[in-house]
Short mmCIF file of C-alpha atoms in Angstrom, two decimals:
data_model
loop_
_atom_site.label_atom_id
_atom_site.label_comp_id
_atom_site.label_asym_id
_atom_site.label_seq_id
_atom_site.Cartn_x
_atom_site.Cartn_y
_atom_site.Cartn_z
CA MET A 1 -57.78 92.78 -29.79
CA PRO A 2 -59.77 89.09 -29.55
CA PRO A 3 -57.50 85.95 -28.81
CA LEU A 4 -55.98 83.42 -31.69
CA SER A 5 -55.99 79.25 -30.95
CA ASN A 6 -53.58 78.36 -29.46
CA ALA A 7 -54.06 74.76 -31.21
CA ASN A 8 -51.20 74.60 -34.08
CA GLU A 9 -49.77 77.95 -34.64
CA PRO A 10 -46.96 78.26 -36.33
CA TRP A 11 -43.46 78.93 -35.55
CA TRP A 12 -43.80 82.73 -36.02
CA GLN A 13 -46.39 83.68 -33.96
CA GLY A 14 -45.14 85.51 -30.17
CA ALA A 15 -41.85 84.23 -31.52
CA VAL A 16 -38.86 86.64 -30.30
CA LEU A 17 -36.19 87.26 -33.28
CA TYR A 18 -33.29 89.20 -33.40
CA HIS A 19 -32.09 91.12 -34.98
CA VAL A 20 -28.11 91.33 -37.06
CA TYR A 21 -27.11 94.48 -38.62
CA ILE A 22 -23.82 92.09 -39.88
CA ARG A 23 -21.69 95.15 -40.92
CA SER A 24 -21.21 96.07 -37.69
CA PHE A 25 -22.34 92.48 -35.37
CA PHE A 26 -19.11 91.05 -34.96
CA ASP A 27 -15.80 90.89 -37.03
CA SER A 28 -14.18 87.12 -37.89
CA ASP A 29 -11.10 87.76 -40.04
CA GLY A 30 -10.13 91.71 -38.50
CA ASP A 31 -10.84 94.13 -41.81
CA GLY A 32 -13.06 96.58 -40.05
CA TYR A 33 -16.39 95.15 -41.57
CA GLY A 34 -18.41 92.36 -39.69
CA ASP A 35 -19.37 88.96 -41.31
CA LEU A 36 -21.48 85.72 -41.58
CA ALA A 37 -18.26 83.48 -39.84
CA GLY A 38 -18.83 86.39 -36.94
CA VAL A 39 -22.44 85.69 -36.82
CA GLU A 40 -21.39 82.27 -36.96
CA ALA A 41 -19.26 82.81 -33.50
CA LYS A 42 -21.80 83.84 -31.74
CA LEU A 43 -24.96 81.85 -32.17
CA ASP A 44 -24.30 80.84 -28.89
CA TYR A 45 -24.62 83.82 -27.71
CA ILE A 46 -28.06 84.87 -29.29
CA LYS A 47 -29.38 81.01 -27.93
CA ALA A 48 -28.53 82.17 -24.53
CA LEU A 49 -30.66 84.82 -24.78
CA GLY A 50 -33.47 82.41 -25.66
CA VAL A 51 -34.43 84.22 -29.10
CA ASP A 52 -36.42 81.96 -31.69
CA GLY A 53 -34.08 82.63 -34.51
CA ILE A 54 -31.81 85.71 -36.14
CA TRP A 55 -33.57 88.24 -38.54
CA LEU A 56 -30.29 89.22 -40.68
CA SER A 57 -30.06 92.75 -42.41
CA PRO A 58 -29.54 91.78 -45.96
CA ILE A 59 -26.52 89.62 -47.03
CA HIS A 60 -25.89 90.12 -51.16
CA PRO A 61 -23.13 91.19 -53.22
CA SER A 62 -23.45 95.70 -53.61
CA PRO A 63 -22.50 98.71 -54.58
CA ASP A 64 -23.55 99.78 -50.88
CA ARG A 65 -24.15 102.79 -52.04
CA ASP A 66 -27.68 102.29 -49.09
CA TRP A 67 -25.12 99.81 -47.41
CA GLY A 68 -26.87 96.15 -48.92
CA TYR A 69 -30.46 97.79 -49.28
CA ASP A 70 -29.18 98.39 -53.01
CA VAL A 71 -29.15 95.17 -54.29
CA ALA A 72 -26.83 93.83 -57.11
CA ASP A 73 -26.86 90.75 -57.95
CA PHE A 74 -29.95 88.69 -55.68
CA ALA A 75 -28.74 84.63 -55.81
CA GLY A 76 -25.31 85.91 -54.18
CA VAL A 77 -23.57 86.60 -51.11
CA HIS A 78 -21.67 89.96 -50.53
CA ARG A 79 -17.74 89.28 -50.78
CA ASP A 80 -17.26 91.34 -46.81
CA TYR A 81 -19.72 88.91 -45.49
CA GLY A 82 -17.67 85.67 -47.01
CA GLY A 83 -19.78 84.73 -49.81
CA MET A 84 -21.89 82.23 -50.54
CA ALA A 85 -19.87 79.18 -48.20
CA ALA A 86 -20.17 81.51 -44.92
CA PHE A 87 -23.43 81.93 -45.73
CA GLU A 88 -24.57 78.15 -46.01
CA ALA A 89 -22.05 77.44 -42.81
CA LEU A 90 -24.52 79.65 -40.69
CA LEU A 91 -27.44 78.31 -41.91
CA ALA A 92 -26.53 74.57 -40.67
CA ALA A 93 -25.42 75.90 -37.42
CA ALA A 94 -28.22 78.27 -37.23
CA HIS A 95 -30.51 74.87 -37.62
CA ALA A 96 -28.50 72.39 -35.38
CA LYS A 97 -29.26 75.29 -32.72
CA GLY A 98 -32.66 75.31 -33.10
CA LEU A 99 -32.68 78.57 -34.27
CA LYS A 100 -35.15 79.96 -37.35
CA LEU A 101 -32.69 82.56 -39.71
CA VAL A 102 -34.73 84.69 -41.28
CA LEU A 103 -33.65 87.03 -44.68
CA ASP A 104 -34.14 90.88 -45.38
CA GLU A 105 -34.95 91.59 -48.89
CA VAL A 106 -35.34 94.54 -51.13
CA LEU A 107 -37.34 93.72 -53.70
CA SER A 108 -39.39 96.86 -54.57
CA HIS A 109 -35.74 97.98 -56.41
CA THR A 110 -32.07 97.28 -56.96
CA SER A 111 -29.22 98.96 -57.05
CA ASP A 112 -28.24 100.30 -60.59
CA GLU A 113 -25.55 98.44 -60.96
CA HIS A 114 -27.55 94.94 -61.69
CA ALA A 115 -28.04 93.48 -64.91
CA TRP A 116 -31.64 93.43 -65.20
CA PHE A 117 -31.64 97.01 -64.67
CA LEU A 118 -28.07 97.25 -67.32
CA GLU A 119 -29.51 95.38 -69.38
CA GLY A 120 -33.23 97.81 -69.37
CA LEU A 121 -30.86 101.22 -70.51
CA THR A 122 -29.09 99.60 -72.34
CA GLY A 123 -31.42 97.33 -74.59
CA GLY A 124 -33.21 100.93 -74.94
CA ALA A 125 -36.84 101.44 -74.88
CA ASP A 126 -37.47 98.14 -77.10
CA GLY A 127 -35.18 95.85 -75.70
CA PRO A 128 -36.01 91.91 -73.30
CA LYS A 129 -35.93 94.10 -70.18
CA ALA A 130 -37.20 98.26 -70.87
CA ASP A 131 -40.59 98.36 -69.15
CA TRP A 132 -38.66 96.56 -66.18
CA TYR A 133 -38.28 99.05 -64.07
CA VAL A 134 -41.04 102.74 -64.20
CA TRP A 135 -39.35 104.80 -67.24
CA ALA A 136 -40.99 107.57 -67.85
CA ASP A 137 -40.29 111.33 -70.98
CA PRO A 138 -39.39 114.13 -69.15
CA ALA A 139 -41.46 116.81 -69.21
CA PRO A 140 -41.33 119.65 -72.14
CA ASP A 141 -38.70 121.71 -70.47
CA GLY A 142 -36.87 118.25 -69.27
CA THR A 143 -38.08 118.31 -65.77
CA ALA A 144 -39.47 114.99 -64.12
CA PRO A 145 -42.41 113.69 -64.75
CA ASN A 146 -44.51 114.20 -62.36
CA ASN A 147 -44.06 115.21 -58.74
CA TRP A 148 -43.27 112.84 -57.37
CA LEU A 149 -40.02 112.90 -53.91
CA SER A 150 -38.13 110.60 -53.41
CA VAL A 151 -37.55 109.02 -49.23
CA PHE A 152 -33.73 110.52 -49.38
CA GLY A 153 -34.46 114.04 -50.58
CA GLY A 154 -35.03 115.84 -53.94
CA PRO A 155 -37.41 114.75 -57.09
CA ALA A 156 -37.94 110.77 -57.27
CA TRP A 157 -36.63 110.73 -60.81
CA ALA A 158 -32.89 110.35 -62.94
CA TYR A 159 -33.07 111.22 -66.68
CA GLN A 160 -30.66 108.88 -68.19
CA PRO A 161 -29.19 110.56 -71.98
CA ALA A 162 -28.57 106.85 -73.15
CA ARG A 163 -33.18 106.17 -73.33
CA ARG A 164 -33.54 109.91 -72.52
CA GLN A 165 -35.89 108.73 -70.06
CA HIS A 166 -36.32 109.14 -66.59
CA TYR A 167 -36.01 106.57 -64.60
CA HIS A 168 -38.09 106.37 -61.07
CA HIS A 169 -35.76 105.47 -57.41
CA LYS A 170 -38.64 106.02 -54.59
CA PHE A 171 -34.48 106.38 -52.46
CA LEU A 172 -31.41 107.12 -53.77
CA ARG A 173 -31.16 107.75 -57.41
CA GLN A 174 -29.02 104.74 -56.94
CA GLN A 175 -31.53 102.14 -56.37
CA PRO A 176 -33.80 102.10 -59.65
CA LYS A 177 -37.70 101.40 -58.52
CA LEU A 178 -38.58 97.96 -60.22
CA ASN A 179 -42.05 97.31 -62.55
CA TRP A 180 -43.99 94.87 -60.37
CA ARG A 181 -46.80 96.00 -63.36
CA ASN A 182 -44.29 94.44 -65.43
CA ALA A 183 -44.94 89.99 -65.16
CA ASP A 184 -41.55 88.52 -66.25
CA ALA A 185 -39.91 91.56 -64.04
CA ARG A 186 -42.29 90.55 -61.48
CA GLU A 187 -41.44 86.58 -61.80
CA ALA A 188 -38.44 87.44 -61.29
CA ALA A 189 -38.71 89.48 -58.37
CA LEU A 190 -40.48 86.41 -56.36
CA SER A 191 -38.15 83.51 -57.27
CA VAL A 192 -35.47 85.07 -55.57
CA LEU A 193 -37.24 83.67 -52.41
CA ASP A 194 -37.97 80.59 -54.22
CA PHE A 195 -33.85 80.43 -54.78
CA TRP A 196 -33.37 80.87 -50.88
CA LEU A 197 -36.41 79.41 -50.02
CA GLN A 198 -35.29 76.46 -51.30
CA LYS A 199 -32.01 77.11 -49.84
CA GLY A 200 -32.97 76.86 -46.83
CA VAL A 201 -33.97 79.33 -44.66
CA ASP A 202 -36.84 80.41 -42.35
CA GLY A 203 -38.59 83.23 -44.02
CA PHE A 204 -38.04 86.53 -44.80
CA ARG A 205 -38.65 90.59 -44.22
CA LEU A 206 -39.83 93.36 -46.59
CA ASP A 207 -38.34 95.53 -46.88
CA VAL A 208 -40.44 98.75 -47.83
CA ALA A 209 -42.98 96.55 -48.25
CA GLY A 210 -45.96 99.09 -49.49
CA THR A 211 -43.90 99.76 -52.56
CA TYR A 212 -43.75 97.31 -54.78
CA LEU A 213 -46.99 99.00 -57.44
CA HIS A 214 -46.81 102.50 -58.39
CA ASP A 215 -50.59 104.33 -60.36
CA ALA A 216 -49.74 103.90 -64.10
CA ALA A 217 -50.72 107.11 -65.21
CA LEU A 218 -47.83 108.76 -63.72
CA THR A 219 -50.92 111.35 -61.18
CA ASP A 220 -48.89 113.87 -58.61
CA ASN A 221 -49.31 113.31 -55.48
CA PRO A 222 -51.44 115.47 -53.09
CA ALA A 223 -49.30 117.90 -50.62
CA VAL A 224 -50.07 117.79 -46.68
CA PRO A 225 -51.70 120.53 -46.07
CA ALA A 226 -50.08 123.15 -44.42
CA ALA A 227 -51.86 123.41 -41.40
CA GLU A 228 -51.43 119.31 -41.04
CA ARG A 229 -47.49 119.70 -40.88
CA THR A 230 -45.72 118.07 -38.08
CA ARG A 231 -41.95 117.93 -37.22
CA LEU A 232 -41.77 114.42 -38.70
CA ASN A 233 -43.42 116.17 -42.37
CA TRP A 234 -40.57 118.87 -42.27
CA SER A 235 -38.34 116.34 -40.78
CA HIS A 236 -37.54 114.80 -45.03
CA ALA A 237 -38.75 116.90 -48.19
CA GLY A 238 -40.84 113.12 -49.19
CA ASN A 239 -42.76 113.75 -46.20
CA LEU A 240 -44.02 117.16 -47.62
CA GLN A 241 -46.46 114.87 -49.52
CA ARG A 242 -49.15 111.86 -49.39
CA HIS A 243 -47.93 108.77 -51.16
CA LEU A 244 -50.30 107.91 -52.47
CA HIS A 245 -49.12 107.13 -56.15
CA ASP A 246 -46.03 106.80 -56.24
CA SER A 247 -46.38 103.91 -53.52
CA ASN A 248 -49.24 102.28 -51.32
CA LEU A 249 -52.29 101.37 -53.63
CA PRO A 250 -54.92 99.68 -52.36
CA GLU A 251 -53.70 97.04 -55.04
CA ASN A 252 -50.96 96.25 -53.08
CA GLU A 253 -52.85 93.47 -50.29
CA GLN A 254 -53.14 91.81 -53.82
CA VAL A 255 -49.89 91.63 -54.41
CA LEU A 256 -48.99 90.66 -50.94
CA GLU A 257 -51.00 87.94 -50.84
CA ILE A 258 -49.19 86.53 -54.13
CA ILE A 259 -45.92 87.02 -51.60
CA ARG A 260 -47.37 84.70 -49.00
CA LYS A 261 -49.00 82.29 -50.82
CA ARG A 262 -45.35 81.74 -52.83
CA VAL A 263 -43.38 81.09 -49.48
CA GLU A 264 -46.52 79.09 -48.09
CA ALA A 265 -45.81 76.70 -51.15
CA HIS A 266 -42.31 75.66 -49.52
CA GLY A 267 -43.66 75.51 -46.31
CA ASP A 268 -43.88 76.37 -42.84
CA ARG A 269 -42.39 79.42 -43.45
CA PHE A 270 -42.63 83.23 -42.15
CA VAL A 271 -42.44 86.72 -44.68
CA PHE A 272 -43.37 89.69 -43.09
CA GLY A 273 -43.39 93.56 -43.90
CA GLU A 274 -41.95 96.72 -42.97
CA PHE A 275 -44.57 99.27 -43.81
CA SER A 276 -43.79 103.30 -43.28
CA GLU A 277 -46.19 105.21 -45.32
CA GLU A 278 -50.07 104.44 -45.48
CA GLU A 279 -50.39 101.57 -43.61
CA ASP A 280 -54.28 100.96 -43.53
CA ARG A 281 -54.42 101.13 -47.47
CA CYS A 282 -51.24 99.23 -48.41
CA GLY A 283 -51.41 96.16 -46.44
CA GLY A 284 -50.03 96.79 -43.79
CA TYR A 285 -52.49 95.50 -41.38
CA LEU A 286 -54.18 92.55 -43.41
CA SER A 287 -54.49 89.38 -41.37
CA PRO A 288 -51.81 86.30 -42.56
CA ASP A 289 -54.32 84.37 -44.88
CA ALA A 290 -55.60 87.52 -46.46
CA GLY A 291 -51.49 89.50 -46.66
CA LEU A 292 -48.07 88.77 -45.43
CA HIS A 293 -47.94 86.74 -42.43
CA SER A 294 -47.27 90.04 -40.44
CA GLY A 295 -46.52 93.43 -40.43
CA TYR A 296 -44.73 96.02 -38.68
CA THR A 297 -44.61 99.62 -39.11
CA PHE A 298 -43.03 102.98 -38.07
CA VAL A 299 -45.81 103.97 -36.10
CA MET A 300 -43.40 102.64 -32.69
CA LEU A 301 -40.30 103.65 -33.76
CA LEU A 302 -40.83 107.47 -34.39
CA GLN A 303 -41.87 107.89 -31.09
CA ARG A 304 -40.07 110.55 -28.56
CA ARG A 305 -42.33 111.19 -25.65
CA LEU A 306 -42.64 108.39 -23.07
CA THR A 307 -46.59 108.32 -22.03
CA PRO A 308 -49.30 105.61 -21.88
CA ALA A 309 -50.14 106.46 -25.11
CA PHE A 310 -47.44 106.03 -27.00
CA VAL A 311 -48.34 102.07 -27.20
CA LYS A 312 -52.31 102.74 -26.45
CA GLU A 313 -52.50 104.52 -29.92
CA HIS A 314 -50.72 101.47 -31.92
CA TYR A 315 -53.44 98.89 -30.37
CA ARG A 316 -56.01 101.19 -30.43
CA THR A 317 -55.46 101.21 -34.35
CA LEU A 318 -54.28 97.67 -34.77
CA SER A 319 -58.34 96.57 -32.40
CA ALA A 320 -59.50 97.87 -35.54
CA TYR A 321 -58.10 94.95 -37.71
CA PRO A 322 -58.77 91.61 -35.52
CA GLY A 323 -57.41 89.52 -37.52
CA HIS A 324 -54.08 91.20 -38.23
CA TRP A 325 -51.23 89.61 -35.88
CA PRO A 326 -48.87 92.02 -35.43
CA THR A 327 -44.75 92.47 -34.88
CA ILE A 328 -43.22 95.05 -32.41
CA SER A 329 -40.34 97.06 -32.24
CA PHE A 330 -38.80 99.47 -30.91
CA SER A 331 -36.15 99.93 -32.28
CA ASN A 332 -34.15 99.16 -35.58
CA HIS A 333 -31.34 99.93 -38.32
CA ASP A 334 -33.12 102.88 -38.83
CA VAL A 335 -33.83 104.89 -35.48
CA PRO A 336 -32.09 106.50 -32.77
CA ARG A 337 -31.48 103.93 -30.28
CA THR A 338 -34.84 103.12 -28.43
CA VAL A 339 -33.26 104.38 -24.67
CA SER A 340 -31.67 107.21 -26.36
CA ARG A 341 -35.35 108.64 -28.31
CA PHE A 342 -37.31 108.79 -25.37
CA GLY A 343 -34.30 109.30 -22.15
CA GLY A 344 -32.31 111.87 -24.30
CA GLU A 345 -28.56 112.41 -24.30
CA ASP A 346 -28.05 111.17 -21.00
CA PRO A 347 -30.68 108.16 -20.50
CA SER A 348 -31.34 106.33 -17.01
CA PRO A 349 -30.04 103.08 -16.60
CA GLU A 350 -33.31 101.98 -15.21
CA LEU A 351 -34.98 103.10 -18.30
CA ALA A 352 -33.65 100.80 -20.30
CA LYS A 353 -34.09 97.63 -18.70
CA LEU A 354 -38.30 99.10 -18.12
CA MET A 355 -38.18 99.41 -22.20
CA PHE A 356 -36.54 95.82 -22.60
CA ALA A 357 -39.06 94.09 -20.74
CA LEU A 358 -42.42 96.57 -22.72
CA LEU A 359 -40.85 94.62 -24.91
CA ILE A 360 -41.22 92.08 -24.82
CA ALA A 361 -44.46 91.92 -22.50
CA LEU A 362 -46.21 93.53 -25.43
CA LYS A 363 -48.77 90.85 -28.38
CA GLY A 364 -46.99 90.04 -31.50
CA THR A 365 -43.95 88.38 -32.93
CA THR A 366 -41.42 90.61 -31.38
CA LEU A 367 -38.20 91.95 -33.17
CA ILE A 368 -34.95 92.66 -30.79
CA TYR A 369 -32.41 95.03 -32.57
CA GLN A 370 -28.61 94.26 -31.49
CA GLY A 371 -27.39 95.78 -28.45
CA GLU A 372 -31.12 96.79 -27.30
CA GLU A 373 -30.55 94.32 -24.57
CA LEU A 374 -27.37 95.74 -23.40
CA GLY A 375 -29.00 98.71 -22.95
CA LEU A 376 -26.82 100.44 -25.38
CA PRO A 377 -28.08 104.49 -25.98
CA GLN A 378 -27.34 106.41 -29.42
CA ALA A 379 -24.17 106.77 -30.97
CA ALA A 380 -22.82 110.50 -31.57
CA LEU A 381 -20.53 110.50 -35.13
CA THR A 382 -18.71 113.68 -36.42
CA ARG A 383 -19.50 115.08 -39.71
CA ASP A 384 -16.30 113.17 -41.00
CA GLN A 385 -17.27 109.78 -39.14
CA LEU A 386 -20.96 109.15 -40.87
CA ARG A 387 -21.49 106.37 -43.62
CA ASP A 388 -24.82 106.80 -44.63
CA PRO A 389 -26.26 109.03 -47.35
CA VAL A 390 -29.49 110.22 -45.18
CA GLY A 391 -26.86 111.77 -42.57
CA ASP A 392 -24.74 113.17 -44.93
CA LEU A 393 -27.46 114.96 -46.63
CA TYR A 394 -29.31 116.37 -44.03
CA TRP A 395 -26.37 117.21 -41.31
CA PRO A 396 -26.51 119.46 -38.93
CA TYR A 397 -29.73 119.11 -38.49
CA THR A 398 -29.70 114.97 -38.26
CA GLY A 399 -26.56 112.59 -37.70
CA GLY A 400 -28.53 109.77 -39.50
CA ARG A 401 -28.73 106.28 -39.11
CA ASP A 402 -24.84 105.86 -38.55
CA GLY A 403 -25.55 106.28 -34.82
CA CYS A 404 -27.32 103.31 -33.68
CA ARG A 405 -24.99 101.09 -36.64
CA THR A 406 -21.68 101.72 -34.86
CA PRO A 407 -20.31 98.27 -33.81
CA MET A 408 -20.98 95.70 -30.63
CA PRO A 409 -19.32 96.63 -28.22
CA TRP A 410 -18.04 91.96 -27.39
CA ASP A 411 -15.23 93.07 -25.02
CA SER A 412 -14.68 96.53 -22.83
CA ALA A 413 -10.95 96.91 -24.21
CA GLU A 414 -9.18 99.50 -25.44
CA PRO A 415 -9.92 100.60 -27.48
CA SER A 416 -11.96 98.21 -30.12
CA LEU A 417 -14.15 97.01 -27.28
CA GLY A 418 -12.78 94.80 -29.17
CA PHE A 419 -14.73 94.37 -32.50
CA THR A 420 -11.42 94.63 -34.33
CA ALA A 421 -8.07 94.95 -34.35
CA GLY A 422 -7.94 97.51 -36.91
CA GLN A 423 -10.41 100.17 -37.92
CA PRO A 424 -14.27 99.02 -37.89
CA TRP A 425 -16.18 100.76 -40.57
CA LEU A 426 -17.94 102.99 -37.92
CA PRO A 427 -16.30 104.12 -34.72
CA MET A 428 -16.73 102.51 -31.70
CA ALA A 429 -19.43 104.20 -29.81
CA ARG A 430 -17.57 105.46 -26.64
CA GLU A 431 -21.39 106.11 -25.16
CA HIS A 432 -21.27 102.07 -24.80
CA LEU A 433 -17.95 101.90 -22.23
CA GLY A 434 -19.07 100.15 -19.51
CA LEU A 435 -22.49 98.32 -21.13
CA SER A 436 -20.16 95.61 -23.09
CA VAL A 437 -21.25 92.19 -23.31
CA ALA A 438 -18.52 90.82 -21.59
CA ALA A 439 -18.80 93.16 -18.69
CA GLN A 440 -23.20 92.63 -18.76
CA ASP A 441 -22.07 88.94 -19.01
CA ALA A 442 -19.85 89.30 -15.46
CA ASP A 443 -23.44 90.69 -13.01
CA PRO A 444 -25.92 89.15 -12.42
CA GLU A 445 -27.86 92.98 -12.16
CA SER A 446 -27.25 93.71 -16.04
CA ASN A 447 -29.44 94.81 -18.65
CA LEU A 448 -28.15 92.04 -20.62
CA ALA A 449 -29.38 89.20 -17.45
CA PHE A 450 -32.46 90.81 -17.31
CA ALA A 451 -33.31 90.34 -20.64
CA ARG A 452 -32.58 86.64 -20.73
CA ASP A 453 -35.02 86.73 -17.66
CA VAL A 454 -37.57 88.49 -19.36
CA ILE A 455 -37.32 86.36 -22.44
CA ALA A 456 -37.56 82.93 -20.47
CA PHE A 457 -40.80 83.99 -18.40
CA ARG A 458 -42.11 84.97 -22.32
CA LYS A 459 -41.32 81.81 -23.54
CA ALA A 460 -42.70 79.77 -20.55
CA SER A 461 -45.83 81.72 -20.48
CA PRO A 462 -48.89 80.72 -23.11
CA ALA A 463 -50.42 83.77 -22.11
CA MET A 464 -46.95 85.76 -22.68
CA THR A 465 -46.34 84.31 -26.09
CA LEU A 466 -50.28 83.81 -27.34
CA GLY A 467 -52.45 85.46 -25.19
CA ASP A 468 -55.04 88.69 -25.47
CA LEU A 469 -54.01 91.86 -24.51
CA GLU A 470 -56.34 93.91 -22.57
CA PHE A 471 -56.04 97.11 -20.83
CA LEU A 472 -56.35 98.12 -17.26
CA ASP A 473 -57.17 101.70 -16.11
CA ALA A 474 -54.31 102.95 -14.43
CA PRO A 475 -53.33 106.76 -14.14
CA ASP A 476 -50.54 107.94 -16.26
CA PRO A 477 -47.49 108.41 -16.17
CA VAL A 478 -49.13 104.24 -15.49
CA LEU A 479 -49.05 101.89 -18.61
CA ALA A 480 -51.10 98.63 -17.32
CA PHE A 481 -52.38 95.68 -19.40
CA VAL A 482 -53.66 91.69 -18.99
CA ARG A 483 -52.46 89.09 -21.00
CA THR A 484 -54.23 86.59 -21.00
CA GLU A 485 -54.45 82.58 -22.93
CA GLY A 486 -56.97 80.11 -21.59
CA HIS A 487 -56.71 80.10 -17.22
CA GLU A 488 -53.87 81.89 -17.46
CA ARG A 489 -53.77 86.06 -16.98
CA ILE A 490 -50.47 88.07 -16.81
CA ALA A 491 -50.41 91.88 -15.76
CA CYS A 492 -48.20 93.87 -16.79
CA VAL A 493 -47.52 97.16 -15.40
CA PHE A 494 -44.51 99.86 -15.92
CA ASN A 495 -43.98 103.19 -14.26
CA LEU A 496 -42.95 105.34 -17.53
CA SER A 497 -41.49 108.11 -15.01
CA ASP A 498 -38.64 109.44 -13.00
CA ALA A 499 -40.78 109.85 -10.33
CA PRO A 500 -42.31 106.66 -7.95
CA ALA A 501 -46.16 106.46 -8.50
CA ALA A 502 -48.67 104.54 -6.36
CA PRO A 503 -51.57 103.02 -8.91
CA THR A 504 -54.46 101.87 -7.84
CA ILE A 505 -55.84 98.76 -10.30
CA ALA A 506 -58.66 97.02 -8.73
CA GLU A 507 -57.68 94.31 -10.85
CA LEU A 508 -54.24 93.11 -8.73
CA GLU A 509 -56.48 92.38 -5.37
CA ALA A 510 -55.24 88.93 -5.08
CA ALA A 511 -52.79 89.03 -7.71
CA GLU A 512 -49.30 87.69 -7.22
CA LEU A 513 -46.75 89.39 -7.90
CA LEU A 514 -43.74 87.84 -8.62
CA GLU A 515 -39.62 87.97 -8.25
CA LEU A 516 -39.53 89.30 -11.92
CA ARG A 517 -39.17 93.06 -12.70
CA ALA A 518 -36.69 96.19 -13.08
CA GLY A 519 -36.84 98.47 -9.89
CA ASP A 520 -38.58 97.56 -6.86
CA ALA A 521 -42.85 97.12 -6.26
CA GLU A 522 -44.59 96.36 -3.09
CA LEU A 523 -48.32 95.38 -3.61
CA ARG A 524 -50.98 95.75 -0.93
CA GLY A 525 -54.52 95.09 -2.08
CA ALA A 526 -54.69 96.60 -5.17
CA SER A 527 -52.61 99.99 -4.96
CA LEU A 528 -48.62 99.47 -6.09
CA GLY A 529 -46.05 100.71 -4.97
CA LEU A 530 -43.59 101.60 -7.55
CA SER A 531 -39.96 102.92 -8.03
CA PRO A 532 -39.11 105.25 -10.78
CA TYR A 533 -38.59 103.21 -14.78
CA ALA A 534 -40.40 100.17 -12.96
CA ALA A 535 -41.46 96.83 -14.39
CA VAL A 536 -43.95 95.03 -12.66
CA PHE A 537 -45.58 91.51 -13.60
CA LEU A 538 -48.11 89.59 -11.34
CA ARG A 539 -50.08 86.55 -11.99
CA LEU A 540 -53.72 87.43 -11.66
CA PRO A 541 -56.34 84.80 -10.51
#
């Protein structure tokens, strides 16, 4: 990928953002739910990581059918989180500590309890908000208007007798799809961004940013050919068709540019998107002056095989879009935790450090999911403990998303590990015993200590923050690349296996092996001896 100029970069380019899933972060009042006062109480912890800012999960009032991703009021703050006063206090406190604050906005759909939807429903087909959502007549036999499938299972349509029509929902039935083809609905959604930018937020992560537009003719989606279906296709019914007409339209790119310009009108702000389908046709890889400022995809979030190809193939894709500035993430609130995806039910302790070092070393704006700095594995929950509708839908095939959403282990005390004196909304993970913040903070060899060191190393290095990335010729299972900015060149080498490795890499001749590393390493000429799951950095002449 070609280098970008380091003159006058916006704050977000090369930044590291810490993703806070509020409900599970820190409970300040003992009611079992994490809250905004809890985030404020832990700002010193977040600041000490060395990150540039925070990305908050959705803060708005919601009936919590999809735990905040079904918004009932874009101008409010969920009462579980403390309301608007708690948010304003957090924003001021974060800015006072030099931390940016980015909100998670869901503008493709709303809750079915949102006033806009209720007015469109009760006002009928001729009311003032009749076309604010995607409505269609049923087929003659009463079935759905077309074959579109929901991400969360079943037809992506729900019948409403009040209008004698179906409304479209890409996710849950309780998440009706906004009609961005309606000028008034589009302006209302864009005004949400204005409202929060005027309050002083530093930007947005846009949920499902490829889904704003739908095909007005309601054309059926094509099936994924049977011979081409993979495990991922079979894992969810909605993955058995290509989503070319319900979302991911090429003209979605124009919407993304409109959004970016709306955000930029408020100054130096950041807007990036989540793209989970058909990324190359709906704007996932545009340059910062053509679409959103940045985007991340699920390509790396869904990987389960720890080989160099896991990284190389993604950056090979990115190389076809040289103007794009990527956002890089290994973990979030929707996928199993990194060390469990790659390490199984009993991941090696060394694996957590390796994966964190790799995450921080890659080119892009980096997202760290809460607990990733602790090396937390996935929690195993029983069916009666699940709160995620997807987990319940596909049980026992999958436990859904709750295993990565369990509360942060702040203390090692039983039974709550310090999250709350009562019962948290999800149980504390037994798998996190011994990995609490308190335990790791006292251990200079812990994952937490290493995470702080790696982030500090990156922030002190122009090459690691903004530099070009070029892969080196190294034998599997070793991944090696160089980050370059100006005269600074840093080689990053990772042994992606549980066995020692000793690659010979010509570019390492005369390199300086730096003290920061995970595992053990020894450099002899161009030969580098690596312990299992080692991660090392070298300064090149």
